[in-house]
Amino acid sequence: AGRHQGSWIMLKMVIGHSEDIDSHDAIAEIIKHCLEQLDGLPTKAGILYAAIDHDFQVLIDSVNMAFPGLALIGCTTDGELSSVGGFTEDGVVLTLFASDSIEFYSGVARGISENPGVNIQDALKTSLVGIEYPKLCFVTSSSLTTSSDGVVTEMRHALGVDCPIIGGNAGDQWRFEKTFQFFNNEVLSDAIPYLLVSGPLFYSHSVSSGWQPIGKPAKATSVGPGSIKRIGDETAAAFYERYLGQNLDTLGEYPLAVFDDEAFKSFYLRSPILGENTDGSLTMVGDIPADAWVQITHATRDRVIESASESVSQALAAYPGSSPSGILCISCAGRKMLLGTRTQEEVQLLRDAIPGIPVGGFYAYGEIAPLERGGATRLHNETFISLVIGDV
């Protein structure tokens, strides 16, 4: 992709990635690299990822000066990844899109901790006025100020079933203090920036984790916001103790599979955090529907690493066109924590699987995507999401 056909520019995606800790130098290096790849093509939109200690306004101002009128979104991360620079923890990644046929519209829902339902619905309603119905929504959401499941639900209601929402939640390198989101020329917190994409877009995506169910499934008989109280006829902690013993310090390595249907074919993950509460309940990274079937899962580090390249390979195999322009990836901060120094292997396997295709992504506090094309968008934990895009 990126070839000229008369005056028409097919979708071109370019990546800039820097590990420089000085924000001025990092973004100057990135912009130079992106301009070289664009070769004069006008850019429509961009996604900016940055480590938490950068000067975000410097980054954004520089991008807007180099690419005026850009529909720009982004967020702080728990790590960055790209086909250019591999895996970094203190870096900056900029993904840019150029096209004469595909349209990109940036929007933002602000103050989502106060009234998320109304603010999200109002923002999207405003964004949808006067544009062709979007085929895709990419989001870089706040995660520490409101329920991420609630965000996904409200966005689904506003956009309808035919517009998948894919993206991830902003991170702050495991500090859990404050994350930041980027929208056009603004640095925000407690916000949901998004890109709506319309026109002749081809896309496919895949969700993979490496975790597999073990033991027997049971119903979540009592749940709360961000917690599970009882599984079957016992407390959630007792359910785990039957498999892991009394020591629940490693709970995060055994997320719950939450099944999307009673055929037990597809599931998304909910990861417990900390140990058990005094009432035997467990705090989860996200909500679990009442009466959903759940099952403890387990994965080796090798399988977690392999699942990243599997996600990309599956998304490429499902791509409905012939020549993808690029791949957007979202991996989980929990995967990075589990893998430690082996996180580099996850990204290297990924790069080896797709030589020549630009890749940009980040490590998130929760990943967002449907389990399969046409399905309802879900919040995920411990998961790797690949989104392949193009127009041929």
Short mmCIF file of C-alpha atoms in Angstrom, two decimals:
data_model
loop_
_atom_site.label_atom_id
_atom_site.label_comp_id
_atom_site.label_asym_id
_atom_site.label_seq_id
_atom_site.Cartn_x
_atom_site.Cartn_y
_atom_site.Cartn_z
CA ALA A 1 0.00 0.00 0.00
CA GLY A 2 1.02 3.62 -0.33
CA ARG A 3 1.26 3.44 -4.13
CA HIS A 4 0.03 6.38 -6.22
CA GLN A 5 -2.79 5.79 -8.70
CA GLY A 6 -3.19 9.09 -10.52
CA SER A 7 -3.96 11.61 -7.77
CA TRP A 8 -5.32 8.92 -5.45
CA ILE A 9 -3.17 7.84 -2.52
CA MET A 10 -3.90 4.36 -1.27
CA LEU A 11 -3.74 4.09 2.51
CA LYS A 12 -0.18 4.43 3.73
CA MET A 13 0.82 3.90 7.37
CA VAL A 14 4.23 5.00 8.66
CA ILE A 15 5.89 4.60 12.06
CA GLY A 16 8.39 6.68 14.01
CA HIS A 17 9.89 5.33 17.24
CA SER A 18 12.52 6.84 19.56
CA GLU A 19 14.06 5.77 22.87
CA ASP A 20 15.56 9.21 23.53
CA ILE A 21 14.55 10.37 27.01
CA ASP A 22 14.65 14.04 25.95
CA SER A 23 11.20 14.83 24.56
CA HIS A 24 12.44 17.48 22.09
CA ASP A 25 15.08 15.16 20.65
CA ALA A 26 12.77 12.12 20.61
CA ILE A 27 9.99 13.79 18.65
CA ALA A 28 12.44 15.48 16.27
CA GLU A 29 13.93 12.08 15.44
CA ILE A 30 10.46 10.57 14.96
CA ILE A 31 9.16 13.37 12.73
CA LYS A 32 12.27 13.21 10.54
CA HIS A 33 11.83 9.45 10.07
CA CYS A 34 8.11 9.78 9.32
CA LEU A 35 8.64 12.56 6.76
CA GLU A 36 11.21 10.42 4.96
CA GLN A 37 8.71 7.56 4.69
CA LEU A 38 5.79 9.78 3.64
CA ASP A 39 7.75 11.26 0.73
CA GLY A 40 5.48 14.31 0.51
CA LEU A 41 2.15 12.53 1.00
CA PRO A 42 -0.36 14.57 3.06
CA THR A 43 -1.26 12.96 6.39
CA LYS A 44 -4.80 12.58 7.67
CA ALA A 45 -4.44 11.16 11.18
CA GLY A 46 -2.02 10.00 13.83
CA ILE A 47 -1.76 7.98 17.03
CA LEU A 48 0.86 9.01 19.60
CA TYR A 49 2.07 6.76 22.43
CA ALA A 50 4.48 8.08 25.08
CA ALA A 51 6.11 6.86 28.28
CA ILE A 52 4.80 8.57 31.39
CA ASP A 53 7.86 10.75 32.11
CA HIS A 54 7.92 12.60 28.77
CA ASP A 55 6.80 16.21 28.25
CA PHE A 56 3.55 15.47 26.46
CA GLN A 57 2.78 19.03 25.35
CA VAL A 58 6.19 19.25 23.69
CA LEU A 59 5.47 16.03 21.80
CA ILE A 60 2.00 17.10 20.69
CA ASP A 61 2.98 20.64 19.70
CA SER A 62 5.84 19.32 17.57
CA VAL A 63 3.59 16.78 15.82
CA ASN A 64 0.93 19.40 15.08
CA MET A 65 3.53 21.84 13.77
CA ALA A 66 4.99 19.21 11.42
CA PHE A 67 1.57 17.89 10.31
CA PRO A 68 -1.02 20.72 10.48
CA GLY A 69 -4.67 19.73 10.73
CA LEU A 70 -3.87 16.20 11.86
CA ALA A 71 -6.64 14.17 13.53
CA LEU A 72 -4.47 13.12 16.47
CA ILE A 73 -5.19 10.86 19.44
CA GLY A 74 -3.02 8.87 21.85
CA CYS A 75 -2.09 8.17 25.43
CA THR A 76 0.60 7.36 27.97
CA THR A 77 1.67 3.72 28.12
CA ASP A 78 3.12 0.90 30.15
CA GLY A 79 5.53 0.25 27.26
CA GLU A 80 5.75 0.80 23.53
CA LEU A 81 6.31 -1.52 20.57
CA SER A 82 6.91 -1.10 16.85
CA SER A 83 8.45 -2.64 13.77
CA VAL A 84 10.99 0.21 13.91
CA GLY A 85 12.27 0.11 17.49
CA GLY A 86 11.00 -3.17 18.93
CA PHE A 87 10.04 -2.97 22.62
CA THR A 88 10.74 0.08 24.79
CA GLU A 89 9.60 1.27 28.22
CA ASP A 90 10.63 4.94 28.05
CA GLY A 91 9.99 5.62 24.38
CA VAL A 92 7.67 7.48 22.04
CA VAL A 93 5.86 5.94 19.04
CA LEU A 94 4.01 7.92 16.38
CA THR A 95 1.83 6.20 13.78
CA LEU A 96 0.65 8.33 10.84
CA PHE A 97 -1.93 7.62 8.13
CA ALA A 98 -2.06 9.13 4.63
CA SER A 99 -4.94 8.51 2.22
CA ASP A 100 -7.18 10.31 -0.28
CA SER A 101 -9.92 7.70 -0.03
CA ILE A 102 -10.27 6.90 3.67
CA GLU A 103 -11.45 9.53 6.15
CA PHE A 104 -10.36 9.86 9.78
CA TYR A 105 -12.25 11.88 12.41
CA SER A 106 -10.85 12.52 15.90
CA GLY A 107 -13.15 13.01 18.85
CA VAL A 108 -13.04 12.95 22.63
CA ALA A 109 -15.32 12.31 25.59
CA ARG A 110 -14.20 14.40 28.57
CA GLY A 111 -14.79 14.15 32.30
CA ILE A 112 -15.83 10.52 32.09
CA SER A 113 -15.57 9.92 35.85
CA GLU A 114 -18.42 12.36 36.48
CA ASN A 115 -21.09 11.08 34.11
CA PRO A 116 -19.58 8.55 31.71
CA GLY A 117 -22.81 7.47 30.02
CA VAL A 118 -23.98 10.95 29.09
CA ASN A 119 -20.52 12.31 28.22
CA ILE A 120 -19.62 9.38 25.96
CA GLN A 121 -23.00 9.34 24.21
CA ASP A 122 -22.94 13.13 23.67
CA ALA A 123 -19.37 13.13 22.32
CA LEU A 124 -20.02 10.34 19.83
CA LYS A 125 -23.36 11.79 18.77
CA THR A 126 -21.59 15.05 17.95
CA SER A 127 -18.77 13.25 16.09
CA LEU A 128 -21.19 11.24 13.95
CA VAL A 129 -23.03 14.31 12.60
CA GLY A 130 -22.33 14.85 8.92
CA ILE A 131 -19.93 11.95 8.36
CA GLU A 132 -20.32 8.67 6.56
CA TYR A 133 -21.11 5.90 9.02
CA PRO A 134 -17.79 4.73 10.50
CA LYS A 135 -16.44 1.28 9.80
CA LEU A 136 -14.06 1.29 12.76
CA CYS A 137 -13.40 3.14 16.00
CA PHE A 138 -9.90 3.16 17.55
CA VAL A 139 -9.71 4.32 21.17
CA THR A 140 -6.99 5.29 23.69
CA SER A 141 -9.01 5.54 26.88
CA SER A 142 -8.50 6.60 30.48
CA SER A 143 -8.60 3.58 32.77
CA LEU A 144 -8.07 4.74 36.36
CA THR A 145 -11.03 7.10 36.68
CA THR A 146 -14.05 5.00 35.69
CA SER A 147 -15.17 1.47 34.83
CA SER A 148 -13.57 0.37 31.57
CA ASP A 149 -16.41 -2.11 31.06
CA GLY A 150 -18.84 0.79 31.37
CA VAL A 151 -16.89 2.78 28.78
CA VAL A 152 -17.01 -0.11 26.31
CA THR A 153 -20.74 -0.62 26.90
CA GLU A 154 -21.58 3.07 26.36
CA MET A 155 -19.46 3.28 23.20
CA ARG A 156 -21.11 0.14 21.84
CA HIS A 157 -24.54 1.66 22.42
CA ALA A 158 -23.57 4.91 20.69
CA LEU A 159 -21.85 3.36 17.66
CA GLY A 160 -24.05 0.32 17.08
CA VAL A 161 -23.15 -3.28 16.41
CA ASP A 162 -21.65 -2.68 12.95
CA CYS A 163 -18.77 -0.48 14.17
CA PRO A 164 -16.17 -2.43 16.13
CA ILE A 165 -14.22 -0.59 18.83
CA ILE A 166 -10.57 -1.54 19.11
CA GLY A 167 -7.84 -0.04 21.27
CA GLY A 168 -6.59 0.04 24.82
CA ASN A 169 -6.42 1.92 28.10
CA ALA A 170 -3.67 4.39 28.96
CA GLY A 171 -0.94 3.29 31.37
CA ASP A 172 1.57 4.92 33.73
CA GLN A 173 4.23 2.21 34.18
CA TRP A 174 2.53 0.39 37.05
CA ARG A 175 2.25 3.48 39.26
CA PHE A 176 -1.57 3.55 39.09
CA GLU A 177 -1.57 7.25 39.92
CA LYS A 178 -2.63 9.18 36.80
CA THR A 179 -2.70 8.46 33.08
CA PHE A 180 -2.91 10.98 30.25
CA GLN A 181 -4.72 11.02 26.93
CA PHE A 182 -3.97 13.08 23.82
CA PHE A 183 -6.51 14.74 21.55
CA ASN A 184 -5.43 16.99 18.66
CA ASN A 185 -3.37 19.66 20.51
CA GLU A 186 -4.49 18.86 24.07
CA VAL A 187 -3.09 16.79 26.93
CA LEU A 188 -6.01 15.43 28.96
CA SER A 189 -6.79 13.11 31.83
CA ASP A 190 -10.10 11.38 32.60
CA ALA A 191 -10.89 11.36 28.86
CA ILE A 192 -11.53 9.00 25.96
CA PRO A 193 -9.97 10.12 22.66
CA TYR A 194 -11.05 8.14 19.60
CA LEU A 195 -10.55 7.95 15.85
CA LEU A 196 -13.55 7.16 13.67
CA VAL A 197 -12.58 5.71 10.27
CA SER A 198 -14.88 5.67 7.24
CA GLY A 199 -14.56 4.97 3.53
CA PRO A 200 -13.17 1.95 1.62
CA LEU A 201 -11.30 0.52 4.60
CA PHE A 202 -10.37 -3.16 4.78
CA TYR A 203 -9.55 -4.52 8.22
CA SER A 204 -9.31 -7.67 10.28
CA HIS A 205 -8.33 -8.33 13.86
CA SER A 206 -7.42 -11.15 16.20
CA VAL A 207 -7.45 -11.62 19.97
CA SER A 208 -5.01 -14.07 21.56
CA SER A 209 -3.60 -14.57 25.06
CA GLY A 210 -1.85 -17.95 25.44
CA TRP A 211 -3.93 -18.78 28.53
CA GLN A 212 -5.96 -22.01 28.48
CA PRO A 213 -8.78 -23.09 30.83
CA ILE A 214 -8.02 -25.70 33.48
CA GLY A 215 -10.33 -27.49 35.90
CA LYS A 216 -14.10 -27.25 35.63
CA PRO A 217 -16.24 -24.26 34.64
CA ALA A 218 -18.69 -22.82 37.16
CA LYS A 219 -21.17 -19.95 37.32
CA ALA A 220 -20.33 -16.53 38.76
CA THR A 221 -23.22 -16.58 41.20
CA SER A 222 -22.44 -13.27 42.94
CA VAL A 223 -20.54 -10.33 41.42
CA GLY A 224 -19.96 -6.65 42.09
CA PRO A 225 -18.34 -3.74 40.24
CA GLY A 226 -14.79 -4.91 39.59
CA SER A 227 -15.16 -7.94 41.84
CA ILE A 228 -16.38 -11.52 41.99
CA LYS A 229 -17.86 -12.71 45.30
CA ARG A 230 -19.02 -16.26 44.74
CA ILE A 231 -18.36 -18.91 42.10
CA GLY A 232 -20.82 -21.78 42.23
CA ASP A 233 -21.69 -22.40 45.89
CA GLU A 234 -18.39 -21.15 47.37
CA THR A 235 -16.51 -17.89 47.74
CA ALA A 236 -14.32 -16.84 44.82
CA ALA A 237 -11.23 -17.22 47.02
CA ALA A 238 -12.24 -20.76 48.03
CA PHE A 239 -12.77 -21.63 44.36
CA TYR A 240 -9.21 -20.55 43.60
CA GLU A 241 -7.80 -22.28 46.68
CA ARG A 242 -9.09 -25.64 45.45
CA TYR A 243 -6.68 -25.30 42.52
CA LEU A 244 -3.84 -23.15 43.87
CA GLY A 245 -3.81 -24.01 47.56
CA GLN A 246 -3.86 -21.46 50.38
CA ASN A 247 -1.24 -19.14 48.83
CA LEU A 248 -3.00 -16.71 46.50
CA ASP A 249 0.01 -14.42 45.94
CA THR A 250 0.28 -15.56 42.31
CA LEU A 251 -3.38 -14.93 41.50
CA GLY A 252 -2.56 -12.63 38.59
CA GLU A 253 -0.97 -15.52 36.69
CA TYR A 254 -4.30 -17.40 36.74
CA PRO A 255 -6.96 -15.12 35.23
CA LEU A 256 -10.55 -16.26 34.86
CA ALA A 257 -11.88 -17.19 31.44
CA VAL A 258 -15.30 -15.57 31.06
CA PHE A 259 -17.23 -17.45 28.39
CA ASP A 260 -19.19 -15.52 25.79
CA ASP A 261 -21.65 -18.39 25.30
CA GLU A 262 -22.62 -21.68 26.89
CA ALA A 263 -20.86 -23.62 24.13
CA PHE A 264 -17.58 -22.75 25.93
CA LYS A 265 -15.90 -21.93 22.62
CA SER A 266 -14.74 -18.34 23.09
CA PHE A 267 -13.80 -16.42 26.20
CA TYR A 268 -12.22 -13.20 27.38
CA LEU A 269 -9.99 -12.91 30.45
CA ARG A 270 -10.52 -11.20 33.80
CA SER A 271 -7.44 -10.96 35.97
CA PRO A 272 -7.60 -10.93 39.79
CA ILE A 273 -5.42 -8.41 41.61
CA LEU A 274 -3.98 -8.61 45.13
CA GLY A 275 -5.15 -11.40 47.43
CA GLU A 276 -8.56 -12.29 48.75
CA ASN A 277 -10.75 -9.78 50.56
CA THR A 278 -12.03 -10.44 54.09
CA ASP A 279 -15.37 -11.71 52.75
CA GLY A 280 -13.66 -14.17 50.38
CA SER A 281 -14.33 -12.05 47.30
CA LEU A 282 -11.65 -11.17 44.74
CA THR A 283 -10.96 -7.80 43.15
CA MET A 284 -10.80 -8.08 39.35
CA VAL A 285 -9.44 -5.88 36.56
CA GLY A 286 -12.88 -5.33 35.05
CA ASP A 287 -16.41 -6.57 35.60
CA ILE A 288 -17.83 -10.07 35.23
CA PRO A 289 -21.49 -10.48 34.20
CA ALA A 290 -23.78 -12.11 36.75
CA ASP A 291 -24.30 -15.82 36.06
CA ALA A 292 -21.52 -15.93 33.47
CA TRP A 293 -19.64 -19.21 33.19
CA VAL A 294 -16.03 -18.84 34.35
CA GLN A 295 -12.99 -21.09 34.56
CA ILE A 296 -9.47 -20.69 35.93
CA THR A 297 -6.78 -20.46 33.25
CA HIS A 298 -3.04 -21.07 33.15
CA ALA A 299 -0.26 -20.29 30.67
CA THR A 300 3.46 -20.87 30.41
CA ARG A 301 5.64 -17.90 29.53
CA ASP A 302 6.50 -19.62 26.24
CA ARG A 303 2.80 -19.78 25.30
CA VAL A 304 2.26 -16.13 26.26
CA ILE A 305 5.15 -15.10 24.00
CA GLU A 306 3.95 -17.28 21.12
CA SER A 307 0.42 -15.87 21.33
CA ALA A 308 1.57 -12.43 20.14
CA SER A 309 2.79 -13.72 16.79
CA GLU A 310 -0.27 -16.01 16.62
CA SER A 311 -2.53 -12.97 17.02
CA VAL A 312 -0.83 -11.19 14.13
CA SER A 313 -0.77 -14.29 11.92
CA GLN A 314 -4.47 -14.95 12.52
CA ALA A 315 -5.38 -11.33 11.77
CA LEU A 316 -3.36 -11.39 8.54
CA ALA A 317 -5.00 -14.67 7.49
CA ALA A 318 -8.44 -13.09 8.01
CA TYR A 319 -7.61 -9.87 6.15
CA PRO A 320 -10.20 -9.49 3.37
CA GLY A 321 -7.89 -7.59 1.01
CA SER A 322 -4.61 -8.47 -0.66
CA SER A 323 -2.12 -5.85 0.53
CA PRO A 324 -2.41 -4.55 4.13
CA SER A 325 -0.98 -1.12 4.92
CA GLY A 326 -0.07 -1.75 8.54
CA ILE A 327 -0.87 -3.35 11.88
CA LEU A 328 -1.89 -1.74 15.15
CA CYS A 329 -1.14 -3.85 18.25
CA ILE A 330 -2.21 -3.62 21.88
CA SER A 331 -0.64 -5.84 24.52
CA CYS A 332 -1.39 -5.99 28.23
CA ALA A 333 0.74 -4.47 30.98
CA GLY A 334 0.04 -7.68 32.90
CA ARG A 335 1.71 -9.72 30.16
CA LYS A 336 4.75 -7.43 30.38
CA MET A 337 4.87 -7.87 34.15
CA LEU A 338 4.63 -11.66 33.82
CA LEU A 339 7.24 -11.90 31.05
CA GLY A 340 9.75 -9.50 32.60
CA THR A 341 12.99 -9.51 30.61
CA ARG A 342 11.38 -11.88 28.09
CA THR A 343 8.98 -9.17 26.85
CA GLN A 344 11.53 -8.43 24.13
CA GLU A 345 10.92 -11.96 22.83
CA GLU A 346 7.19 -11.29 22.41
CA VAL A 347 7.90 -8.28 20.21
CA GLN A 348 10.77 -9.93 18.31
CA LEU A 349 8.64 -12.96 17.39
CA LEU A 350 5.98 -10.54 16.24
CA ARG A 351 8.43 -8.60 14.05
CA ASP A 352 9.81 -11.82 12.56
CA ALA A 353 6.30 -12.94 11.60
CA ILE A 354 5.54 -9.85 9.50
CA PRO A 355 8.64 -8.52 7.74
CA GLY A 356 7.99 -5.40 5.70
CA ILE A 357 4.65 -4.42 7.27
CA PRO A 358 4.67 -1.35 9.57
CA VAL A 359 3.59 -2.12 13.16
CA GLY A 360 2.84 0.32 15.96
CA GLY A 361 1.46 -0.39 19.40
CA PHE A 362 1.60 -0.11 23.16
CA TYR A 363 1.20 -1.94 26.48
CA ALA A 364 -2.17 -1.05 28.03
CA TYR A 365 -4.14 -1.27 31.28
CA GLY A 366 -6.83 -3.31 29.50
CA GLU A 367 -7.35 -4.13 25.84
CA ILE A 368 -10.50 -3.45 23.83
CA ALA A 369 -11.80 -5.48 20.87
CA PRO A 370 -14.54 -7.92 19.85
CA LEU A 371 -13.60 -11.57 20.35
CA GLU A 372 -14.36 -12.13 16.68
CA ARG A 373 -15.52 -10.07 13.72
CA GLY A 374 -19.16 -9.12 14.10
CA GLY A 375 -19.18 -9.88 17.84
CA ALA A 376 -19.72 -7.45 20.69
CA THR A 377 -16.70 -5.37 21.72
CA ARG A 378 -15.22 -6.52 25.05
CA LEU A 379 -12.67 -5.36 27.59
CA HIS A 380 -9.83 -7.88 27.89
CA ASN A 381 -7.01 -8.57 30.37
CA GLU A 382 -3.67 -10.33 29.72
CA THR A 383 -4.39 -10.28 25.98
CA PHE A 384 -2.65 -9.35 22.71
CA ILE A 385 -4.78 -7.67 20.04
CA SER A 386 -3.75 -7.20 16.41
CA LEU A 387 -5.63 -4.92 14.01
CA VAL A 388 -4.67 -5.17 10.32
CA ILE A 389 -5.76 -2.26 8.11
CA GLY A 390 -5.56 -1.37 4.42
CA ASP A 391 -7.66 -0.52 1.38
CA VAL A 392 -6.64 -3.23 -1.11
#
